Coordinates of C-alpha atoms and ligand atoms in Angstrom, one line a residue:
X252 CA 114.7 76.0 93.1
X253 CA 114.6 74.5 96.8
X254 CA 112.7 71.6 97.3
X255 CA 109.7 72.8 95.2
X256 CA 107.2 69.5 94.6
X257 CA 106.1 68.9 91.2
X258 CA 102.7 70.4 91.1
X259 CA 104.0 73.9 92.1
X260 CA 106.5 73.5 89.9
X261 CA 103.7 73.0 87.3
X262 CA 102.4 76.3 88.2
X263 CA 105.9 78.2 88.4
X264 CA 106.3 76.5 84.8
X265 CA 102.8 77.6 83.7
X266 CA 103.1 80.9 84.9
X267 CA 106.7 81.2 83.0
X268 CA 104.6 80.6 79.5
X269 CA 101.9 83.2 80.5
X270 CA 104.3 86.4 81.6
X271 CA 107.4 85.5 79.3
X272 CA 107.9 87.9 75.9
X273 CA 110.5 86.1 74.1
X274 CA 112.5 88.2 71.5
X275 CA 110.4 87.2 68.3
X276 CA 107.2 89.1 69.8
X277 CA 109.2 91.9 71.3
X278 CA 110.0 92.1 67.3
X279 CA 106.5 91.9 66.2
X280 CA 105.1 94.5 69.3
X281 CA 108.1 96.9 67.9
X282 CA 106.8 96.9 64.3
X283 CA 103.3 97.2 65.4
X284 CA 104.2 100.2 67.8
X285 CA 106.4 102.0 64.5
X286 CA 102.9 102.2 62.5
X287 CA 101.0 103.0 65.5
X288 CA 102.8 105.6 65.8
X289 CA 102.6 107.0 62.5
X290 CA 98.7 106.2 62.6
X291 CA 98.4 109.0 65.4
X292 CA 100.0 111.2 64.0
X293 CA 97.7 111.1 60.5
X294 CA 94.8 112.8 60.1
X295 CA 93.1 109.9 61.1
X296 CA 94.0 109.3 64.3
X297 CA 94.6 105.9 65.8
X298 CA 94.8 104.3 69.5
X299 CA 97.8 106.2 70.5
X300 CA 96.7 110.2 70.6
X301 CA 100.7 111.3 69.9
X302 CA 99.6 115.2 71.2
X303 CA 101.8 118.0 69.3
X304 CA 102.6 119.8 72.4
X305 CA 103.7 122.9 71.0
X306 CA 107.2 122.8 72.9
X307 CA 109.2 123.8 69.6
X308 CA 112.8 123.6 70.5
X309 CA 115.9 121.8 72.0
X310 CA 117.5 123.6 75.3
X311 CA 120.9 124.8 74.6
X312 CA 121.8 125.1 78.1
X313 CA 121.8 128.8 78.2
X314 CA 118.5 129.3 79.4
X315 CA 118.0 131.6 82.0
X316 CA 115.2 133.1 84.9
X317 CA 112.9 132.3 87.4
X318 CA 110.1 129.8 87.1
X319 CA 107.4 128.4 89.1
X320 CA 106.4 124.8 88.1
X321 CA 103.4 123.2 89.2
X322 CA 103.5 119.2 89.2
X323 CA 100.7 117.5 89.0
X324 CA 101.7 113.6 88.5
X325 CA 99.5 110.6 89.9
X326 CA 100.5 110.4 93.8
X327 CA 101.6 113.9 94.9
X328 CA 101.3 117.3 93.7
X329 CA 104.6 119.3 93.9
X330 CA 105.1 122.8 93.4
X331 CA 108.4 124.1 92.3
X332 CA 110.5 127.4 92.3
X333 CA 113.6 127.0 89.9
X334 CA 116.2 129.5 88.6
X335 CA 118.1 128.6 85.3
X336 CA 121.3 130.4 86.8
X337 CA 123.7 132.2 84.2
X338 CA 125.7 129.2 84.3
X339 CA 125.4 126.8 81.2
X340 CA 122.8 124.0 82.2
X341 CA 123.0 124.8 86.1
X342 CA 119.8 125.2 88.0
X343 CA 118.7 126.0 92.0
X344 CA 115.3 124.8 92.5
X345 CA 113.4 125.0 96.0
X346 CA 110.6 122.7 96.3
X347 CA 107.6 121.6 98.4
X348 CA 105.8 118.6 98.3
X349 CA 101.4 117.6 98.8
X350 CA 100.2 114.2 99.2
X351 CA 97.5 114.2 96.7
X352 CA 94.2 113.0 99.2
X353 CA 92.8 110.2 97.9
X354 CA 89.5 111.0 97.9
X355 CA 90.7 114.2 95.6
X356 CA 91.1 111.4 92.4
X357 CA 87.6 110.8 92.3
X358 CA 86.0 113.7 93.5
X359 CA 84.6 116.6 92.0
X360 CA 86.7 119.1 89.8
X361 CA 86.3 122.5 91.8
X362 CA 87.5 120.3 94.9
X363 CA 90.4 119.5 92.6
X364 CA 91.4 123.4 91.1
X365 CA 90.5 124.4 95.1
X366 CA 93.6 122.3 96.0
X367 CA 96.2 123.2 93.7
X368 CA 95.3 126.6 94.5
X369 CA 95.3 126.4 98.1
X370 CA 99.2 124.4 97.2
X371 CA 100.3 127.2 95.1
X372 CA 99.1 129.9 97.2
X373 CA 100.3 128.3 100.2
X374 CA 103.8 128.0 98.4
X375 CA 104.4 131.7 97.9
X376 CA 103.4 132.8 100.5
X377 CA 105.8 131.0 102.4
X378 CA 108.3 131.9 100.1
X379 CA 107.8 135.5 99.1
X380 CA 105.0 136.4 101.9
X381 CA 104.8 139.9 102.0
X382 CA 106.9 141.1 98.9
X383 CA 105.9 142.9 96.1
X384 CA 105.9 140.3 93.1
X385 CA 105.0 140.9 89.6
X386 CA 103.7 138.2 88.7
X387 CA 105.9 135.0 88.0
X388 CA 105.8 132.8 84.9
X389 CA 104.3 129.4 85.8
X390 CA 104.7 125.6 83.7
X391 CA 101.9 123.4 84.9
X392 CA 102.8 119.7 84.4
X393 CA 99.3 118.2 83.7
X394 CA 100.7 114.5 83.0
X395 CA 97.5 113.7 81.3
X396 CA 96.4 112.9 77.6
X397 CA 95.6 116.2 76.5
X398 CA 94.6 117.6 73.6
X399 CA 96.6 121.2 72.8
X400 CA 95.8 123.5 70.3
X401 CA 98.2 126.0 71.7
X402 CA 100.6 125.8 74.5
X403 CA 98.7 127.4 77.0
X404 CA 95.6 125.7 76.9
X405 CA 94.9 122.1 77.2
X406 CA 91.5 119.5 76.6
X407 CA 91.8 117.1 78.7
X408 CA 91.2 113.5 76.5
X409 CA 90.8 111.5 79.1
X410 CA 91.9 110.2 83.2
X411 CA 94.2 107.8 83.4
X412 CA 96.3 106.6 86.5
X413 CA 92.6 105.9 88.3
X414 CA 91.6 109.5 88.1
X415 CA 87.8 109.8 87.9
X416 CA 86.9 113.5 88.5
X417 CA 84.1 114.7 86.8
X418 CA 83.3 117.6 84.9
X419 CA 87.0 117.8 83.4
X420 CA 87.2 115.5 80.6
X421 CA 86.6 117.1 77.5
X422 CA 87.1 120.7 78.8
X423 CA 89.8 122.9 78.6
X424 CA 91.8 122.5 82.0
X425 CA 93.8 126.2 81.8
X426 CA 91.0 128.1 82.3
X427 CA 89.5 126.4 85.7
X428 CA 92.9 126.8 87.0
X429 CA 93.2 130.2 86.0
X430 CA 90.2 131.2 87.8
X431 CA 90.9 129.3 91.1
X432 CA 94.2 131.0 91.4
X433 CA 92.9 134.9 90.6
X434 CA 90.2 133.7 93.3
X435 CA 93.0 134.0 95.4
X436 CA 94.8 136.6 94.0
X437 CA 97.5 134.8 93.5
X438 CA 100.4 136.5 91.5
X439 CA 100.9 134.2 88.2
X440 CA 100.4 133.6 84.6
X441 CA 100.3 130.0 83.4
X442 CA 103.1 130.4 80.1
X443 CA 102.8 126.6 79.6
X444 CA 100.9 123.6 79.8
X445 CA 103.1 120.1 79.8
X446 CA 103.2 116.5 80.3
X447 CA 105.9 115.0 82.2
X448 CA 107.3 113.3 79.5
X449 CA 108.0 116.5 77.5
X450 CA 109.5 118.1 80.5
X451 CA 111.8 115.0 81.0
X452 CA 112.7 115.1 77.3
X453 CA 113.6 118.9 77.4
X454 CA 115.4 118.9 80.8
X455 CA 117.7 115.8 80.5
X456 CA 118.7 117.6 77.0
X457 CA 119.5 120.7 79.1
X458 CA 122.4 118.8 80.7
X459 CA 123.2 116.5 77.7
X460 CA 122.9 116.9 74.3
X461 CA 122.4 113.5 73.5
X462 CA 119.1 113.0 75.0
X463 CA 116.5 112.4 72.2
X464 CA 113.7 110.6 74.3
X465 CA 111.9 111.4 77.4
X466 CA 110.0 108.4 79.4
X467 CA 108.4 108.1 82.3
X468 CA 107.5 104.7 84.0
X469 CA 106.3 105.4 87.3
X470 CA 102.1 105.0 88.5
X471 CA 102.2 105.6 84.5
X472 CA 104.3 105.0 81.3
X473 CA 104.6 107.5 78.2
X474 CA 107.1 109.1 76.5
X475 CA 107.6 112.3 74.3
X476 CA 110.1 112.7 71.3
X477 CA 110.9 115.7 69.1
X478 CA 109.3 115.2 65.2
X479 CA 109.5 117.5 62.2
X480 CA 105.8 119.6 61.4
X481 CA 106.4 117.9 58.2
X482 CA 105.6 114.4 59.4
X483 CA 102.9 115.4 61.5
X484 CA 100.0 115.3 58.8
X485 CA 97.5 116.4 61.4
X486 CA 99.1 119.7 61.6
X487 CA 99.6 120.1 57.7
X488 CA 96.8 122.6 57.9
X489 CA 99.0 125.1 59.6
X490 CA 101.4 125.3 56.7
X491 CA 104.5 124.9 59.8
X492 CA 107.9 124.2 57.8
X493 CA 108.8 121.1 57.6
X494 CA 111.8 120.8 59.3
X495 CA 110.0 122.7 62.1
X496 CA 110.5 121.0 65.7
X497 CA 107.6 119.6 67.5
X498 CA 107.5 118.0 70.7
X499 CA 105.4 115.3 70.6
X500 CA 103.4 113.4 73.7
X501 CA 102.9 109.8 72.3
X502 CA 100.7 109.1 75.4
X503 CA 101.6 105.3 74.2
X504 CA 99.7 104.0 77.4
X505 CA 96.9 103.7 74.9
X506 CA 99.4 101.5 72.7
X507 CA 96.9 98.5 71.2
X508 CA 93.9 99.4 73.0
X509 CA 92.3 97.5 70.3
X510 CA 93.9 94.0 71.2
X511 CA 95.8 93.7 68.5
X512 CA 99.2 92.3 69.8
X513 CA 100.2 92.7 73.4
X514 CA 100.1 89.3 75.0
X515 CA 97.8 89.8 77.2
X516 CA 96.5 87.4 80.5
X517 CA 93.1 86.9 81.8
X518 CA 95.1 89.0 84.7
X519 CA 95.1 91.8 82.5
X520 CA 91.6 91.1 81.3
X521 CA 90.7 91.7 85.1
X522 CA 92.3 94.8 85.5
X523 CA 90.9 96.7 82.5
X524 CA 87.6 95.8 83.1
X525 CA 87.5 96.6 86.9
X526 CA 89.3 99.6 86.0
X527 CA 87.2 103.2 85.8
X528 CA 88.0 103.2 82.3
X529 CA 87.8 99.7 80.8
X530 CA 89.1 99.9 77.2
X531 CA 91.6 102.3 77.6
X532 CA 95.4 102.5 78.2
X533 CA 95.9 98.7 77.2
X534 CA 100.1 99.3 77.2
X535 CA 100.2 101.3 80.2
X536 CA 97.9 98.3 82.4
X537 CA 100.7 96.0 82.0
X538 CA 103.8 98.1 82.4
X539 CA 103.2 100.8 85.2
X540 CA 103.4 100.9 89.4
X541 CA 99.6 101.6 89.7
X542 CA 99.0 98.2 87.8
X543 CA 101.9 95.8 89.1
X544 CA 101.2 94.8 92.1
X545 CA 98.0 94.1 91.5
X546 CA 98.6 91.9 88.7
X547 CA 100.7 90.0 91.1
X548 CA 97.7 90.0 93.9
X549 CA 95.3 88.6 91.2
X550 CA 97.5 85.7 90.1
X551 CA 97.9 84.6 93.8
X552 CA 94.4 84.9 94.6
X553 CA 93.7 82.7 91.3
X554 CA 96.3 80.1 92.5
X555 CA 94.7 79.8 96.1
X556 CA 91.3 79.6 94.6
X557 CA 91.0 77.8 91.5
X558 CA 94.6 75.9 90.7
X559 CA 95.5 72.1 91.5
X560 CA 97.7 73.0 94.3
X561 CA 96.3 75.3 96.2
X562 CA 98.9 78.2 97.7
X563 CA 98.4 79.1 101.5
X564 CA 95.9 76.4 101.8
X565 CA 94.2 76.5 104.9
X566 CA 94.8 80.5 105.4
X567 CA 92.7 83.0 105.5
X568 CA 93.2 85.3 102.4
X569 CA 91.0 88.2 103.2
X570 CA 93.6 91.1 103.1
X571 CA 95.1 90.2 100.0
X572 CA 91.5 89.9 97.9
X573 CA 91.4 93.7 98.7
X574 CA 91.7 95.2 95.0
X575 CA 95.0 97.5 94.9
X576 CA 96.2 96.4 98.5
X577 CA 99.9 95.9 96.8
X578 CA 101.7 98.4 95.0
X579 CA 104.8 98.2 92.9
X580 CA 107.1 98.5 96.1
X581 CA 106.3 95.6 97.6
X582 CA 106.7 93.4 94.5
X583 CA 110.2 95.3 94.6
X584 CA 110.8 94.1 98.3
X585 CA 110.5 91.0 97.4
X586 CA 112.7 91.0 94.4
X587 CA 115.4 92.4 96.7
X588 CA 115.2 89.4 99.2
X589 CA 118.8 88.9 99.8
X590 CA 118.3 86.0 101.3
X591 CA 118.5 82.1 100.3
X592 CA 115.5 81.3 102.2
X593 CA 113.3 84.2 101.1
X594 CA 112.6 85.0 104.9
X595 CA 112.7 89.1 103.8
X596 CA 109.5 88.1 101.7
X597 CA 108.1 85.5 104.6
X598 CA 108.1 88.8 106.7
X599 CA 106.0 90.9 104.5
X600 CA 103.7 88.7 103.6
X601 CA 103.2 88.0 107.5
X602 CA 103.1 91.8 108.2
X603 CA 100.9 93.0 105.2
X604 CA 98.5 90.2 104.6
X605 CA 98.5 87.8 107.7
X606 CA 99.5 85.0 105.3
X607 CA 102.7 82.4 106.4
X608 CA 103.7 80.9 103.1
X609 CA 105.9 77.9 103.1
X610 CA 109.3 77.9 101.4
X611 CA 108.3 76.7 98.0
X612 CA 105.4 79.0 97.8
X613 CA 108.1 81.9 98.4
X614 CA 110.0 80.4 95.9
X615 CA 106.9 80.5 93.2
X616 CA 105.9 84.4 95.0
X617 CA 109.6 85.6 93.7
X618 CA 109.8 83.8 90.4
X619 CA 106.2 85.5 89.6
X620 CA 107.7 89.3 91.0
X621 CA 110.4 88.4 88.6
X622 CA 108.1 87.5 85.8
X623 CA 105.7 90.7 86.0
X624 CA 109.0 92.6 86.6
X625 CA 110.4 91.6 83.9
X626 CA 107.8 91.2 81.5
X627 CA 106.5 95.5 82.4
X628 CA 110.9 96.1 81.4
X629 CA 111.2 94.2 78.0
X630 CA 107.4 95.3 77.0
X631 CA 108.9 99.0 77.8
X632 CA 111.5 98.7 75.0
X633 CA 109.3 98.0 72.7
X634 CA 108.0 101.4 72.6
X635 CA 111.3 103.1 73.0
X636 CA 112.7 101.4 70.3
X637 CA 110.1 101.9 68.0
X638 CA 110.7 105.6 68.5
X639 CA 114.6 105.2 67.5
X640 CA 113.5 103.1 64.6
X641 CA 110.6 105.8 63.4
X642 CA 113.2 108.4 63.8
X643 CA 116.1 106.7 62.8
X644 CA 118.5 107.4 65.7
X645 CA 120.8 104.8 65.8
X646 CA 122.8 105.9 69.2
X647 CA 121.0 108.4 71.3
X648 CA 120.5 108.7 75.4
X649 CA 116.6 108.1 76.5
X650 CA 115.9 110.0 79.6
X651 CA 114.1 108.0 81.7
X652 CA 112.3 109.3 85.4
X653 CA 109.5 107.5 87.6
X654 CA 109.3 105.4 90.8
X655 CA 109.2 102.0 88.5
X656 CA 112.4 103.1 86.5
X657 CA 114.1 104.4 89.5
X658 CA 113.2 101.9 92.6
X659 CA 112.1 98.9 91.1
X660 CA 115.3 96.2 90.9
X661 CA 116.9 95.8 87.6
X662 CA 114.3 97.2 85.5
X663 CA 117.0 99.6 83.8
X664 CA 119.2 95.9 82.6
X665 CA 116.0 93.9 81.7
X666 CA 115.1 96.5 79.4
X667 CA 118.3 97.2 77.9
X668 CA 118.5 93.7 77.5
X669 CA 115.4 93.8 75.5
X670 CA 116.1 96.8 73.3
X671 CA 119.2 94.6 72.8
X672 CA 117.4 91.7 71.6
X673 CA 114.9 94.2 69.5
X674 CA 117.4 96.3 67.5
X675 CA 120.5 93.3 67.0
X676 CA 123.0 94.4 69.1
X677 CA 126.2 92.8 68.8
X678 CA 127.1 91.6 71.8
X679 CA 129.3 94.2 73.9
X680 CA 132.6 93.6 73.9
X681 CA 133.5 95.5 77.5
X682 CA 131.7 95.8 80.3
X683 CA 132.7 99.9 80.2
X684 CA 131.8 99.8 76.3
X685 CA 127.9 101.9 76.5
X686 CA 125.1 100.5 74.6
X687 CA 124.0 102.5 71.4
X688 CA 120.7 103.6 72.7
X689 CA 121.2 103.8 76.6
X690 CA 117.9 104.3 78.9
X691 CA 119.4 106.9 81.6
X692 CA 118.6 108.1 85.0
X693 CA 116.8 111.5 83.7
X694 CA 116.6 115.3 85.5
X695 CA 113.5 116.5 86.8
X696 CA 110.9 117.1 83.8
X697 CA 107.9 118.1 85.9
X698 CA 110.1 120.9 87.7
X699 CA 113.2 121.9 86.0
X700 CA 111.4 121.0 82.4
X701 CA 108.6 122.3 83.3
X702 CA 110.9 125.7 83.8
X703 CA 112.8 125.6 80.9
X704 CA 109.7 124.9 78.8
X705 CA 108.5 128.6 80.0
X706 CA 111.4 129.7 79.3
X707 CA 111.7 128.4 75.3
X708 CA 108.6 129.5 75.0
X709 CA 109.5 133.1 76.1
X710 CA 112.4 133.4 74.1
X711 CA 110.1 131.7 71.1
X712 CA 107.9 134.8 71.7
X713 CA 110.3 137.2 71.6
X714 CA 111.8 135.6 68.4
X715 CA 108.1 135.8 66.6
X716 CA 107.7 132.3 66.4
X717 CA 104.1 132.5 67.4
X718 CA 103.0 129.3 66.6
X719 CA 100.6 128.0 69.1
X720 CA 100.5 130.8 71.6
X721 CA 97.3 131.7 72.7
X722 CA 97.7 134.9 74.9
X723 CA 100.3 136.5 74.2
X724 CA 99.6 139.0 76.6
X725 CA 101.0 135.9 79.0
X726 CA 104.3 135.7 77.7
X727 CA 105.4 139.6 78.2
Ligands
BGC924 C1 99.4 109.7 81.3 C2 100.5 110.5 80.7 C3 101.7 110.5 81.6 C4 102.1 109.2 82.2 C5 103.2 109.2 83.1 C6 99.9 108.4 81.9 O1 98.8 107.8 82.5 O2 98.3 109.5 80.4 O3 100.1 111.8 80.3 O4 102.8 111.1 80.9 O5 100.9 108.6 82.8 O6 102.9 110.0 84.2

C-alpha cells in the first residue's frame, strides 16, 4: 500500500480483524446454519421461518401457456407477460417496469394494493386494450416472509428490506390484492403466491436440470431448496408422503437473530437497532445491497469522529452522516477503480459527499469496500453450503439472481472461494475444471418462475394433487 503512515495503517490493520471471517468460523457458522435449518422446519420453530411454499415439483422443461407475473421485490415493481412456448425450456416474455415510490414503503397498505393495481391494470391495457380476455392466470412474487397454508394465499410474517406499511403484517395479503384488482375490473385470478427465491429455484431448473438451489442476494438475501414432506415435521399433520416434494423458502435473512454466532461489529449493532425492525433479519443486515453501503458510511464516520487519526480531518462530513446516503453501487465503484492512484474513487467521493480524501485515506476507503465486500460473499456460502450439506448434494448448480450477485465485483469468486474453504475442496487442477457446487448467473424467478409456478400448479390440479390449493375454482 502507497505511502500509508503508520497510524492509518493501524486502522486498515484494525479494520482487517473486525470484517475478516477466516475458514475456521465459516466452518462453525455452516454447522450452526445445518441445525438451524432443521430447527425451522420442527414443530418448534426456530429463528429461520423455512416457509413450505406449496410449489411441489421440478420443471421438466415442457411447460407450456401464458402467464402474467406480478413482481414485487424491494426497489421496483415489475409486471410480466411470459409464454412457455411449445419449445422445451424456451420462453418470450414482455415486460414493464415501476419505480416503487419511496414513500409507498412506509405508507399505508390500501396506498400500497392501489399501486399494484393501478401497474397491473395499466399493463393490460396497453397490451390487450380493447380485447376480449378471459381472464389470465397470474404468479405474484411477494418476496417476503410469508406464512402459506396453501398456495394461493399468503400471511405476511413480517417487512423486511425497510418496508414499514401498516395494517399488512399478520394478514393474509391475497385477499387485499384480490379486491383492488376486481375494483378495477381487472381480468385475473391470482394461481400462485411466491417468493423470489422459489421462482429462481424453479426457473433456472427449467433450463438446467442441475439446479438444486435458488438465491437471491440483491436489497435482500434468501434462498429456497426443494425437501421431502417427510422431513418437514411441521407438516406431518397432513399425512403428505414422504418422498413428496416441497419447496421450501428458508427466509435465512433471520439466520441467528438470536446472536448466537455471526461475528458481528458495533457497525452491525448500529444498523439493527436504527433499523424499523431491530431484532430481526440478523444474516440478511450484513450480507445484502440495502445494508452495505451503509455499513461502509458508519465505519467512516466512526474513523473521522472517534479514531487516533482522524480521516478527512478538517472537512466537513455532513452529507455522508446522512443514514443510507450510500448504497451497494457505490461501494462497487470503488472496488472497480482501475486505477493505481484510486482517482475513480477521489471523484466520487468529491461528487457525492463534498469530501477530498488524500491518497492513503483512498487506500484505507478500498481496502474497507473490499473487506465488507468480501466478508457479505464468504458469509453467503455459509448458508448455501449448509443447504448442500443438509441435503447431501455433493455437485449441484445454485441459481443465484440480485443486484449484489450480479453487479457487485467479484462476489461470485469470493464466495466460491469460501464454499471452497467450507466443504474441502481439493484444489482445482484446471482452470476449465468446474467446482462441485457452482453458484451461477440464474433466469428470472420473479417473472419466468413466477410463470412456470402457475403453470405446475395447473397441471398439479389437473393431476389431483390437491394439496394446498385453496380455490380451486382459480385453477380451472
Ligand atoms: C425477504 C425474502 C426475499 C429476500 C430477497 C428478504 O428480505 O424476506 O422473502 O426472498 O429478501 O428478495
Amino acid at each position: 500500500m502507497a505511502d500509508v503512515p503508520k497510524d492509518l495503517l493501524l486502522e486498515i490493520k484494525g479494520l482487517e480483524e473486525l470484517f475478516t471471517v477466516d475458514t475456521a468460523k465459516l466452518k462453525d457458522i455452516t454447522e450452526h446454519f445445518i441445525s438451524e435449518l432443521a430447527k425451522g422446519l420442527s414443530v418448534e420453530g426456530g429463528s429461520i421461518p423455512m416457509n413450505p411454499t406449496w410449489c411441489m415439483s421440478m420443471p421438466t422443461g415442457d411447460e407450456t401457456g401464458t402467464f402474467l407475473a406480478l413482481d414485487m421485490g424491494g426497489t421496483n415493481l415489475r409486471v410480466c407477460e411470459i409464454i412457455l412456448t411449445d419449445q422445451k425450456s424456451e420462453f418470450d416474455i414482455i415486460q414493464s417496469k415501476y419505480r416503487m415510490p419511496e414513500e409507498l414503503k412506509t405508507g399505508d397498505a390500501d396506498e400500497l394494493w392501489e399501486y399494484v393495481a393501478d401497474c397491473l391494470q395499466q399493463f393490460i391495457e396497453s397490451h390487450h386494450g380493447g380485447e376480449d380476455l378471459e381472464k389470465l392466470c397470474l404468479g405474484f412474487t411477494f418476496s417476503y416472509p410469508a406464512t402459506q397454508d396453501y398456495i394461493d394465499h399468503g400471511v405476511l410474517q413480517r417487512w423486511t428490506k425497510g418496508f414499514d406499511i401498516s395494517g399488512v403484517e399478520g394478514e393474509n395479503v391475497v385477499p387485499m390484492f384480490e379486491a383492488a384488482i376486481a375494483k378495477r375490473g381487472v381480468p385475473i385470478k391470482l394461481t400462485a403466491l411466491i417468493n423470489d427465491t422459489t421462482g429462481t429455484m424453479i426457473a433456472s431448473a427449467y433450463t438446467d436440470t442441475k439446479m438444486k438451489i435458488g438465491c437471491i442476494f440483491g436489497t435482500g438475501c434468501n434462498a429456497a431448496y426443494m425437501e421431502d414432506c417427510g422431513s418437514i415435521p411441521k407438516l406431518a399433520h397432513l399425512n403428505l408422503p414422504a418422498d413428496m416434494p416441497m419447496a421450501i423458502n428458508c427466509e435465512w435473512g433471520a439466520f441467528d437473530n438470536e446472536h448466537k454466532i455471526l461475528p458481528r461489529t458495533k457497525y452491525d449493532i448500529v444498523i439493527d437497532k436504527d433499523s424499523p425492525r431491530p431484532g430481526q433479519q440478523a444474516f440478511e443486515k450484513m450480507i445484502a445491497g440495502l445494508y452495505l453501503g451503509e455499513i461502509f458510511r458508519l465505519v467512516l464516520v466512526d474513523l473521522h469522529d472517534n479514531h487516533k487519526v482522524h480521516i478527512f480531518e478538517g472537512q466537513n462530513i455532513d452529507k455522508l452522516r446522512k443514514a443510507y446516503t450510500l448504497d451497494s453501487s457505490f461501494l462497487s465503484l470503488v472496488e472497480e477503480d482501475p486505477f493505481e492512484n484510486l482517482s475513480e474513487t477521489g471523484d466520487l467521493f468529491q461528487n457525492k459527499l463534498s469530501i477530498v480524501p488524500n491518497r492513503p485515506e483512498l487506500e484505507l476507503i478500498r481496502r474497507l469496500t473490499e473487506l465488507i465486500g468480501t466478508r457479505a460473499a464468504r458469509l453467503s456460502a455459509c448458508g448455501v453450503a449448509a443447504i448442500a450439506k443438509k441435503k447431501n448434494y455433493e455437485s449441484c448448480h445454485v441459481g443465484a439472481d440480485g443486484s449484489v450477485f450480479n453487479k457487485y465485483p467479484h462476489f461470485k469468486q469470493r464466495g466460491a472461494q469460501a464454499l471452497r474453504e467450507i466443504l474441502d475442496w481439493a484444489p482445482k487442477k484446471s482452470a476449465k475444471e468446474e467446482d462441485p457446487i457452482e453458484i451461477l448467473a440464474a433466469e428470472d424467478g420473479s417473472g419466468v418462475g413466477a410463470a412456470l409456478i402457475a403453470a405446475l400448479t395447473l397441471k398439479r390440479v389437473q393431476d389431483g394433487n390437491m394439496a394446498g390449493i385453496l380455490h380451486p375454482e382459480n385453477f380451472r
